Coordinates of C-alpha atoms and ligand atoms in Angstrom, one line a residue:
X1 CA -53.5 18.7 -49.8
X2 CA -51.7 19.4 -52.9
X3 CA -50.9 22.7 -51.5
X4 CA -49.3 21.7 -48.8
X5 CA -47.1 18.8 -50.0
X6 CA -46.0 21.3 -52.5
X7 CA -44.7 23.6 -50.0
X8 CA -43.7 20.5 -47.7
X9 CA -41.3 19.7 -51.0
X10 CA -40.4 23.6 -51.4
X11 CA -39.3 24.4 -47.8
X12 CA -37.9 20.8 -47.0
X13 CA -34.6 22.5 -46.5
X14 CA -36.1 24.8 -43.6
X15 CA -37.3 21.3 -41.4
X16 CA -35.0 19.4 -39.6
X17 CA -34.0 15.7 -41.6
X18 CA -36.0 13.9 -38.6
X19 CA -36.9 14.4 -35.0
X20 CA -37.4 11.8 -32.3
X21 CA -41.2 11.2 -32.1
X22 CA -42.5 12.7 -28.5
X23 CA -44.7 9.9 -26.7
X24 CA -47.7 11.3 -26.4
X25 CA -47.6 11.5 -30.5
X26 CA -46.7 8.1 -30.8
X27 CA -49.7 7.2 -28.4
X28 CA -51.8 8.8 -31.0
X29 CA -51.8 6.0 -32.9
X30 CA -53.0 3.6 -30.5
X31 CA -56.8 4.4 -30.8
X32 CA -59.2 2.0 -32.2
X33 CA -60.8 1.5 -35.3
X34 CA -62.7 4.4 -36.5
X35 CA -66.6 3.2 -36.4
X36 CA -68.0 7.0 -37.9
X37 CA -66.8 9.2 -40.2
X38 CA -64.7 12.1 -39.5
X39 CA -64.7 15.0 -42.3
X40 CA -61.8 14.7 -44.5
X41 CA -60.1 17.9 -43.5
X42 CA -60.0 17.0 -39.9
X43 CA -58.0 13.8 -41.1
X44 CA -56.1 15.8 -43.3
X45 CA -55.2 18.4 -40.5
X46 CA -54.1 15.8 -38.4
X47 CA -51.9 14.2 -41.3
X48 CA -50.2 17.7 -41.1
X49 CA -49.4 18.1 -37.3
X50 CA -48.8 14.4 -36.6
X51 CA -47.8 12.6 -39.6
X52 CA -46.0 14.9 -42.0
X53 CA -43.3 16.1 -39.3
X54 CA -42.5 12.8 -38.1
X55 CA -41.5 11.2 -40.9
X56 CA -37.7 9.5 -41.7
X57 CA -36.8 13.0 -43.8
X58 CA -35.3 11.0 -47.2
X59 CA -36.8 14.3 -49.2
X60 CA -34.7 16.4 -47.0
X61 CA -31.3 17.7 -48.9
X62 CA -29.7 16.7 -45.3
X63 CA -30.7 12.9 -45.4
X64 CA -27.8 10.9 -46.0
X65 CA -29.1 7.1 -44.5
X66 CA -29.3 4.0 -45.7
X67 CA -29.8 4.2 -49.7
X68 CA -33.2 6.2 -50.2
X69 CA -34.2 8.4 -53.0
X70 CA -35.4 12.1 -52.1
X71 CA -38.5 11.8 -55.0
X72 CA -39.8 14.3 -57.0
X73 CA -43.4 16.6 -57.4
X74 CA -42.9 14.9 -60.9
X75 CA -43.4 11.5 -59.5
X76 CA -46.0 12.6 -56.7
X77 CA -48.0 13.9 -58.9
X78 CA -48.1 10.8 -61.1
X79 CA -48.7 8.7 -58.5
X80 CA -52.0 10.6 -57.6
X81 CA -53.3 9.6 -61.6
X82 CA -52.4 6.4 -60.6
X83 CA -54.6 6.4 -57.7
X84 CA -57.3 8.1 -59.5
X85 CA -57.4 5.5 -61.8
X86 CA -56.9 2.8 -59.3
X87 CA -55.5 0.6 -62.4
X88 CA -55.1 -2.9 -61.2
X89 CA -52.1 -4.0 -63.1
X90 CA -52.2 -7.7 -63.0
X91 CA -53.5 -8.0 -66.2
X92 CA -56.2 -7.8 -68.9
X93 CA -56.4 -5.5 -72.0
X94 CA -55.7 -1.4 -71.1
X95 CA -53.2 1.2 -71.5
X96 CA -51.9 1.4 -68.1
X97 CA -50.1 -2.3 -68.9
X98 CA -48.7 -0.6 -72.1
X99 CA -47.1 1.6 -70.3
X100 CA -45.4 -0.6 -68.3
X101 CA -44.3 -2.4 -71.3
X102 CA -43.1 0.6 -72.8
X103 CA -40.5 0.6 -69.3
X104 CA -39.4 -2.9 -70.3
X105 CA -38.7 -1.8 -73.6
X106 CA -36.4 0.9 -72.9
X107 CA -34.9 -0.9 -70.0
X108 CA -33.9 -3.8 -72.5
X109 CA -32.9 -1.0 -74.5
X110 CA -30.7 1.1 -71.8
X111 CA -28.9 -2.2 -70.8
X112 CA -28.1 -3.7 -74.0
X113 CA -31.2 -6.5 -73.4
X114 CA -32.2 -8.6 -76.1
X115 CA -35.6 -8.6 -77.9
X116 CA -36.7 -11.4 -76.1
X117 CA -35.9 -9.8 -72.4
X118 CA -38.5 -10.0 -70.5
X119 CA -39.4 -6.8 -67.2
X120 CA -41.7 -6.7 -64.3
X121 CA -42.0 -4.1 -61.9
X122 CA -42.0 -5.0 -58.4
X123 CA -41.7 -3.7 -54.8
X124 CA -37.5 -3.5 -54.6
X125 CA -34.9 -5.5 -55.0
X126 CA -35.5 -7.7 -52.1
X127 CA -37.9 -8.9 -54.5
X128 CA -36.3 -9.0 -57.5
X129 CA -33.7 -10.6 -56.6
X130 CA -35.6 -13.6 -54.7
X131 CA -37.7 -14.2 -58.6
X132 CA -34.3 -14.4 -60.2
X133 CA -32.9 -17.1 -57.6
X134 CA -36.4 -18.8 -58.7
X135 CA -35.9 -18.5 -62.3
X136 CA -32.7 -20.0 -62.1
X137 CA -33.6 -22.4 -59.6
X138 CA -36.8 -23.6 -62.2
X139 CA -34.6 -23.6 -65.1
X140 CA -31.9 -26.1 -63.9
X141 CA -33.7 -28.2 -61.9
X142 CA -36.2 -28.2 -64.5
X143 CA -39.4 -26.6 -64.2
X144 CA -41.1 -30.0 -62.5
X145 CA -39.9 -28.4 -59.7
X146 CA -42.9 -26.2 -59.3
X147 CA -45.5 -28.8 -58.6
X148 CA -43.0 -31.3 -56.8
X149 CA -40.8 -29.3 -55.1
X150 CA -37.3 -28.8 -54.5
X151 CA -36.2 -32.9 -53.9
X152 CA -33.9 -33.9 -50.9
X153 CA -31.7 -35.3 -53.6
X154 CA -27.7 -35.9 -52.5
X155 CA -26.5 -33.2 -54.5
X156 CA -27.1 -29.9 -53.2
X157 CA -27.6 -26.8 -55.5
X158 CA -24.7 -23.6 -54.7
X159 CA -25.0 -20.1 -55.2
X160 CA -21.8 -17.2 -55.3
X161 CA -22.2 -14.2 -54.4
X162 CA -19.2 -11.0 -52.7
X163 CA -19.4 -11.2 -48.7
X164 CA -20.4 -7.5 -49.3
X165 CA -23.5 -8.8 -51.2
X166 CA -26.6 -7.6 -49.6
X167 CA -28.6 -9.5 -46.9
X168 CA -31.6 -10.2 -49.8
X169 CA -29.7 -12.6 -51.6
X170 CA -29.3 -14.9 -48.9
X171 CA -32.8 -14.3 -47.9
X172 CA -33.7 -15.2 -51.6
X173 CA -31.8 -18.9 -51.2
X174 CA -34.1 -19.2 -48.3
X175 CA -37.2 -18.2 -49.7
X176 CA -36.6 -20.8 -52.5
X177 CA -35.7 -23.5 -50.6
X178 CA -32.4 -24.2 -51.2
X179 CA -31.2 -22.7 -48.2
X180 CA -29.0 -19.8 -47.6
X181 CA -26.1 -22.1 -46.6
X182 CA -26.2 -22.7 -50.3
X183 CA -24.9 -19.5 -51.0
X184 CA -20.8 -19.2 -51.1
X185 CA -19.7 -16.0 -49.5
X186 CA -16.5 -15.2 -51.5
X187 CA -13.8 -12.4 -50.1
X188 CA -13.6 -9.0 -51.3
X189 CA -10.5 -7.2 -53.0
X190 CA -9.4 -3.8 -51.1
X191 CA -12.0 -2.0 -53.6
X192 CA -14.8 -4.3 -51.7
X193 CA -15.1 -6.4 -55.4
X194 CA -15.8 -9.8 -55.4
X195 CA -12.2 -11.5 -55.5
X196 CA -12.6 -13.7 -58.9
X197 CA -9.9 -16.1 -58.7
X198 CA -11.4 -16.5 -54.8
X199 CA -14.8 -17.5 -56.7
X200 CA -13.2 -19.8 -59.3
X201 CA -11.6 -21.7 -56.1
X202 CA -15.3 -21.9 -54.8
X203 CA -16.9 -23.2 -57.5
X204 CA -14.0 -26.0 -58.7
X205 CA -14.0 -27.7 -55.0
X206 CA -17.5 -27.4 -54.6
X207 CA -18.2 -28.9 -57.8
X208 CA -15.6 -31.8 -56.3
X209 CA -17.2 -32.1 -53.4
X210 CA -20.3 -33.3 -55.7
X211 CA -22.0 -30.1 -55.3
X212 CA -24.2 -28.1 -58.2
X213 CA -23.3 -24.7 -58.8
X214 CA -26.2 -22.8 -60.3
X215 CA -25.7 -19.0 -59.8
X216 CA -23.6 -16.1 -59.5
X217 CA -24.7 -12.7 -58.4
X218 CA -22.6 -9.8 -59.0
X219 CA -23.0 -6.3 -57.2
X220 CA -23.3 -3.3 -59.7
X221 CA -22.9 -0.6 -56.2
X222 CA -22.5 -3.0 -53.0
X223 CA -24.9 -1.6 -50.1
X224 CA -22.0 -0.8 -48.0
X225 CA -19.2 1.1 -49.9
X226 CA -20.9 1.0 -53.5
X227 CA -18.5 -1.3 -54.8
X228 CA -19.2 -2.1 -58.5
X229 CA -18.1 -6.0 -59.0
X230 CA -16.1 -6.6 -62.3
X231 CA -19.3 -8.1 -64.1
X232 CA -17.6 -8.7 -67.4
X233 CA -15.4 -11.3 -65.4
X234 CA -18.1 -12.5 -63.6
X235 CA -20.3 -12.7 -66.8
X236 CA -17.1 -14.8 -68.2
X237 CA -16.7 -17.0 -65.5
X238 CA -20.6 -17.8 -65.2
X239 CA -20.4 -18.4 -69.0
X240 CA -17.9 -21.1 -68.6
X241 CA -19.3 -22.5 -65.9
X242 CA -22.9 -22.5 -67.4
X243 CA -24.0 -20.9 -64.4
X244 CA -27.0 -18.0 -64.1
X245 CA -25.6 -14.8 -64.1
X246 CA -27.4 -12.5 -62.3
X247 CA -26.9 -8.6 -61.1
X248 CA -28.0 -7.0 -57.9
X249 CA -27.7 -3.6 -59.5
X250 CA -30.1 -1.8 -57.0
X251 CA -29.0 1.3 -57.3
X252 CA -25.8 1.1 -59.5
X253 CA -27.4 -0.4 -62.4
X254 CA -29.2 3.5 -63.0
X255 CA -26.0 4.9 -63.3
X256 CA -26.0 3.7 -66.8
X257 CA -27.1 6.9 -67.5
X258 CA -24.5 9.1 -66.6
X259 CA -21.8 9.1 -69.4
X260 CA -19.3 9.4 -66.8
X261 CA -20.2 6.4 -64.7
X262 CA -21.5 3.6 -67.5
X263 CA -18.1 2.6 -68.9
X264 CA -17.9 0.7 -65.2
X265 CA -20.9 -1.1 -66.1
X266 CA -19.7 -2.6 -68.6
X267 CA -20.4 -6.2 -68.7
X268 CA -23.7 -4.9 -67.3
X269 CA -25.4 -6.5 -70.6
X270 CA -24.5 -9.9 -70.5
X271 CA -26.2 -10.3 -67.4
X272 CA -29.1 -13.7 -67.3
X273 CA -30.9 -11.1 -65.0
X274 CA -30.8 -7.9 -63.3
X275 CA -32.5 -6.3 -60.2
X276 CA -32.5 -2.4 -59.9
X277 CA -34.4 -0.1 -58.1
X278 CA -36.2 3.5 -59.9
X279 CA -36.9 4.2 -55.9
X280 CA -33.2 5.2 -55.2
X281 CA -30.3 7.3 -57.0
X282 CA -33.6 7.4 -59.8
X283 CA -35.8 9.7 -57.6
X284 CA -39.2 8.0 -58.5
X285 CA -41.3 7.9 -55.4
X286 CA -41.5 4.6 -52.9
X287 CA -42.0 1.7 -54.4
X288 CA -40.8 1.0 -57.7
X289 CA -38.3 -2.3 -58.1
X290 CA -37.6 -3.8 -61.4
X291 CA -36.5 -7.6 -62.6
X292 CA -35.1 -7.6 -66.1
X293 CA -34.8 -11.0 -67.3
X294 CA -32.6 -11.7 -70.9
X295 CA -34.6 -14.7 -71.8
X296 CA -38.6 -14.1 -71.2
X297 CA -39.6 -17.5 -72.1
X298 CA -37.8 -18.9 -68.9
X299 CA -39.1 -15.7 -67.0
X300 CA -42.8 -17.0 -67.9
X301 CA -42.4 -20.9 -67.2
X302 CA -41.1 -19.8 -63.9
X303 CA -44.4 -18.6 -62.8
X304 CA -47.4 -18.7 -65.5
X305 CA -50.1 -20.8 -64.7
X306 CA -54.0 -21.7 -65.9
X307 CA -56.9 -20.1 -63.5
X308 CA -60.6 -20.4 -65.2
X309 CA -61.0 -17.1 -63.8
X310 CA -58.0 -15.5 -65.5
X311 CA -59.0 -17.2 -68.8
X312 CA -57.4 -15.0 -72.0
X313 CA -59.7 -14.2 -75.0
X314 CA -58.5 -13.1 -78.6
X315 CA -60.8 -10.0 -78.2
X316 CA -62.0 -8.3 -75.2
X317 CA -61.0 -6.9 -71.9
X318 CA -59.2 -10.2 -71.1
X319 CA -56.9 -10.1 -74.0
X320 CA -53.2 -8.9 -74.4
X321 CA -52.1 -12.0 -73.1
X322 CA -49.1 -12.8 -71.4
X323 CA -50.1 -11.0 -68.4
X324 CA -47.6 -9.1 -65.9
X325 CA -48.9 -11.8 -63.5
X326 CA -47.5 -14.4 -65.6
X327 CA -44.1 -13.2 -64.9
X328 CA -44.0 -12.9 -61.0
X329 CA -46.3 -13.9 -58.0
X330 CA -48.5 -10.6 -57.6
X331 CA -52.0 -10.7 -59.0
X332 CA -53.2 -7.9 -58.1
X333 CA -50.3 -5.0 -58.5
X334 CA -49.9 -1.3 -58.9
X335 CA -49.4 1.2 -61.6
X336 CA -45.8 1.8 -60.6
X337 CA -45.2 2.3 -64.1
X338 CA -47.1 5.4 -64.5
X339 CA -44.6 7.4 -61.8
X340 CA -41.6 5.7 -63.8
X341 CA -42.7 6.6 -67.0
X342 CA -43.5 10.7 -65.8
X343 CA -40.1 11.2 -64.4
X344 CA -38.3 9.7 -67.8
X345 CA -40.6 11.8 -70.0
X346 CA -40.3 15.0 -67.9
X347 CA -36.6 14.7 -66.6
X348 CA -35.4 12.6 -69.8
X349 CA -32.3 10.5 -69.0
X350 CA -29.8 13.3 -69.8
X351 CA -31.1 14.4 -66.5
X352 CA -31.7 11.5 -64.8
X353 CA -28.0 10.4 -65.4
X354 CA -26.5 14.0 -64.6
X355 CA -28.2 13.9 -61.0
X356 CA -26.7 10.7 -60.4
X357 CA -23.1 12.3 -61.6
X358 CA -23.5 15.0 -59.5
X359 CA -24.3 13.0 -56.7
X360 CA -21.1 10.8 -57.3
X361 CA -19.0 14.0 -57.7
X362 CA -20.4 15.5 -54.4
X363 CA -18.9 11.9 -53.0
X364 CA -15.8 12.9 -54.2
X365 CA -16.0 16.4 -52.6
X366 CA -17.2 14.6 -49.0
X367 CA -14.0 12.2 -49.8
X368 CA -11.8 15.6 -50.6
X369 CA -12.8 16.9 -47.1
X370 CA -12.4 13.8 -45.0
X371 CA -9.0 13.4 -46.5
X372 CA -7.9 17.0 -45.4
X373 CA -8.9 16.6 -41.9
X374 CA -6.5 15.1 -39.6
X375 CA -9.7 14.0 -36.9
X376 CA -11.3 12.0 -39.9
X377 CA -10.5 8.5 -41.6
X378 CA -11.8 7.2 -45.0
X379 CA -12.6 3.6 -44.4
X380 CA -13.3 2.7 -47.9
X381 CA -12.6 3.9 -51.1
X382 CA -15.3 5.8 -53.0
X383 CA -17.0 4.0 -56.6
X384 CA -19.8 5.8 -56.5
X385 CA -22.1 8.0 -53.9
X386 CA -21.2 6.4 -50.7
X387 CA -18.6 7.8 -48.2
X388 CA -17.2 5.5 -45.3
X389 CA -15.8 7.3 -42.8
X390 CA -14.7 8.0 -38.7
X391 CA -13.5 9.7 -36.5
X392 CA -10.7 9.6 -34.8
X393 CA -9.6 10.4 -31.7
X394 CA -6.1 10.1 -30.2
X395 CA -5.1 7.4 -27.4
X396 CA -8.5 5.5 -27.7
X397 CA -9.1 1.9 -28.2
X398 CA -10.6 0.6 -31.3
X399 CA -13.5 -0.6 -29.0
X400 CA -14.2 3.2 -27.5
X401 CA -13.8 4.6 -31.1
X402 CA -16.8 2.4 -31.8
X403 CA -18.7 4.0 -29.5
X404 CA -18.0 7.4 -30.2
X405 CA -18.4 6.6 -33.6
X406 CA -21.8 5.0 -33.1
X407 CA -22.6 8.0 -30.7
X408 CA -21.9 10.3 -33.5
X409 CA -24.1 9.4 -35.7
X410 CA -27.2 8.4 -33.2
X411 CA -26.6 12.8 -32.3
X412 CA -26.5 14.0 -35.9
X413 CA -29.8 12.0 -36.5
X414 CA -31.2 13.7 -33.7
X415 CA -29.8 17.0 -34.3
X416 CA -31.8 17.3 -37.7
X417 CA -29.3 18.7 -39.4
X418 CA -27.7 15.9 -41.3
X419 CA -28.7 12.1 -41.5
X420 CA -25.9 9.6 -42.2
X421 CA -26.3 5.9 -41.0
X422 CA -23.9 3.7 -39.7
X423 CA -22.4 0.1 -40.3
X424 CA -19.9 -2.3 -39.9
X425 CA -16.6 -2.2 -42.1
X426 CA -14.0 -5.3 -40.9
X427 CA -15.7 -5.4 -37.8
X428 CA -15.5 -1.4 -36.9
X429 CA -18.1 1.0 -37.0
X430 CA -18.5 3.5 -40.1
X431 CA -19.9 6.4 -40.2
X432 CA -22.1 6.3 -43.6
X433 CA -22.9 9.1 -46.0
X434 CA -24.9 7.7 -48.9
X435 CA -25.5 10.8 -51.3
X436 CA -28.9 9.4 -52.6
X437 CA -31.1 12.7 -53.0
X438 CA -30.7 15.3 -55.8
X439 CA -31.8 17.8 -53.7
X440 CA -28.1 18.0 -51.5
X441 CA -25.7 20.3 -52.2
X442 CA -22.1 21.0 -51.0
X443 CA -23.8 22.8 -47.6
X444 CA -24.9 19.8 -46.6
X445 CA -21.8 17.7 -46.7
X446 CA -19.8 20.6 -45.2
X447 CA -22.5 20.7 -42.3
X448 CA -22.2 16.7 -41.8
X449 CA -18.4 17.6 -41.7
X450 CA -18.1 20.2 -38.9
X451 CA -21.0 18.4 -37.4
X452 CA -19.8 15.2 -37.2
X453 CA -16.1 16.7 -35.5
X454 CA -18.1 18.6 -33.4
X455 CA -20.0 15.8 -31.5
X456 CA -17.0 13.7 -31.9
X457 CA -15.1 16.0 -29.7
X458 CA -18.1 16.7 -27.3
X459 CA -18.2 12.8 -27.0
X460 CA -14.4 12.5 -26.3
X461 CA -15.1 14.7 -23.6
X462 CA -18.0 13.0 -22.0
X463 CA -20.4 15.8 -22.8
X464 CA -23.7 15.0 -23.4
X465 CA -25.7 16.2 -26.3
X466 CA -27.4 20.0 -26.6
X467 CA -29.1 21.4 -29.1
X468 CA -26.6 23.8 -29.5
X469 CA -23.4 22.3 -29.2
X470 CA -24.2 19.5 -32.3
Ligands
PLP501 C1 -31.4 -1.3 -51.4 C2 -30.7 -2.5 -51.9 C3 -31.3 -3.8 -52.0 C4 -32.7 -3.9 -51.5 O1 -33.6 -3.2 -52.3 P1 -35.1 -2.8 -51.8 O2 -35.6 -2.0 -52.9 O3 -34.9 -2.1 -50.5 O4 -35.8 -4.1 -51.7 C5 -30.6 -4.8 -52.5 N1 -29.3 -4.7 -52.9 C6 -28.7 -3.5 -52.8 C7 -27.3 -3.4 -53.2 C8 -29.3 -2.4 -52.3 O5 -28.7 -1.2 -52.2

């Protein structure tokens, strides 16, 4: 097994990204529940043909979807200790939940946190984010407001946050029952950053209107363009108003390690919270989400409580108290530490930070090219390792551009080659490169280049896809 995932993560490059998944492979997965035992190598074997091909391809060099890390054999490997030990990192005395605490000391560290910062590992961001709405819901409503529940009181509680901010923040209002209606979308400048004089606006006439603002959260890398909000005027503004500050800096925030890229984080430290991901530009291995949190004592109140059967002792397996389960809503939780830890020992952050530089500077080359060619359009400026971009075709509508450009994208998915994604800029479609894994290289964006003119064309000309031709 070992073996073979080894060579999976050697020869990635000779595999296409992705392939569409025949039917009768699909179907394979509609049997019932196994009743005897098979021998493990049978299993394996079909892991092999069935599973291993037919995956979404985010190791592959060629993968530019979405915002997913390509991983490392660092990270895989770590993550099979972490199974062997089958650490259950809720709680209770053992090294696994030093480990993790080790993480929250150099992230307080990296980002300028205080002392009293508090860190928790969690699934992604999603998740992060939603326990910082819930922190700052708990502290100004007052932490009552765990055993009563939010009150139907007159005044309603607001939340601010860029119309590029990602779906998950409104999904956090929801979760905590103030409603994502609560949450202010406020316009974007040309660079995609959240307009602040826009925000200001927002937040004097809802505070008229007898409204409660209660938190801002900033962008550091917006999921469409990689827009990097200006967090030190954010951080200023949320001062004034006494307002949570919190960042969304899922994959941005890692780029504080690239000497190139953290003087536009700067403001980055005087965040009340901050969400980032070690799953995307930081190549650890699916899932690995972390909350940082500037004061840990609110962090705790927000979600400790008393169980006989998590009693704490002075002495003992249950001491070490507080608990990582006193900080979020997950008793029972992973060692997603260990993998995290691995990758900064082995790689170190010199490393770490030049892989996301070099992924920003092959951005810059993909821009470079787009630029030169007369049947391509940028369609958003470049911050960091995201390229927005079209194709263009001459006497078209704007509608039938969408389709081509939506067409494009569907065939260079399905050719294997390359993998962008696509998405909505002002209403058109955008052809997306996000430049997540270290493994690409300059082929790769040439190929999704020629590639991506080459079905364009074939499209304008009403010719379906071959395997050839794309
Ligand atoms: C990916 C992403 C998220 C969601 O993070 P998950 O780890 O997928 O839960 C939130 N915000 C931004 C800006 C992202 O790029």
């Amino acid at each position: 097994m070992l073996d073979d995932m080894l060579d999976y993560i050697e020869h990635i490059r000779s595999r296409p990204v992705w392939q569409p998944i025949p039917d009768d492979i699909r179907a394979r997965f509609f049997g019932a529940v196994p009743r005897s035992p098979a021998p493990l190598a049978a299993v394996h074997d079909e892991f092999m043909q069935f599973v291993l091909p037919f995956a979404i391809g985010n190791a592959h060099p060629g993968f530019m979807g979405w915002v997913q890390g390509g991983g490392t054999p660092v990270g895989m490997l770590a993550e099979m200790l972490a199974a062997g030990l089958n650490a259950n990192c809720g709680g209770r005395d053992h090294i696994p939940i030093e480990v993790e605490r080790q993480i929250v000391r150099w992230m307080r560290n990296l980002f300028g946190f205080p002392e009293t910062a508090s860190g928790l590992f969690l699934t992604g961001t999603s998740l992060a984010n939603y326990l910082a709405v819930l922190i700052a819901r708990d502290a100004v409503l007052g932490f009552d407001v765990r055993r009563k529940g939010v009150p139907a009181s007159k005044s309603s509680f607001t939340a601010y946050s860029s119309s590029d901010a990602h779906s998950c923040i409104a999904q956090a209002m929801d979760l905590s029952g103030l409603g994502s209606d609560a949450l202010r979308l406020i316009p974007v400048d040309d660079h995609h950053r959240i307009n602040l004089d826009a925000l200001q606006r927002a937040i004097a006439s809802d505070r008229q209107a007898g409204f409660t603002p209660f938190f801002i959260a900033g962008t550091a890398g917006t999921v469409n363009t990689g827009a990097i909000d200006n967090l030190s005027g954010l951080a200023t503004i949320a001062h004034r108003e006494r307002l949570w500050f919190h960042i969304d800096g899922a994959f941005g925030a890692l780029a504080i390690m690239a000497p190139d890229l953290a003087p536009r984080l700067t403001g980055i430290e005087r965040a009340n919270s901050l969400a980032f991901d070690f799953h995307k530009l930081g190549q650890v291995p699916y899932d690995a989400g972390f909350l940082l949190v500037r004061d840990g004592a609110l962090h705790r109140q927000a979600f400790s409580s008393s169980a006989s059967y998590l009693m704490r002792e002075d002495r003992g397996m249950a001491g070490g108290s507080p608990w990582p389960c006193d900080f979020g809503p997950d008793l029972s939780r992973a060692f997603r530490a260990l993998k995290t830890w691995f990758t900064f020992k082995v790689f170190g952050t010199e490393a770490l930070g030049a892989a996301i530089s070099s992924n920003c500077a092959l951005a810059r080359y993909l821009e470079a090219r787009v630029r030169d060619n007369p049947e391509l359009q940028l369609l958003a400026p470049v911050e960091l390792h995201i390229v927005c971009f079209r194709y263009r075709a001459k006497d078209i509508d704007e509608q039938e551009l969408d389709r081509v450009n939506s067409e494009i994208v569907i065939r260079l998915q399905e050719s294997g080659v390359v993998a962008p994604s696509s998405t909505l800029l002002k209403g058109r479609v955008t052809i997306r490169a996000a430049i997540t894994n270290h493994r690409t290289t300059r082929a790769e964006i040439d190929a999704l280049i020629d590639s991506t003119v080459r079905a364009g064309r074939l499209i304008e000309c009403r010719q379906p896809a071959t395997q050839e031709t794309v």
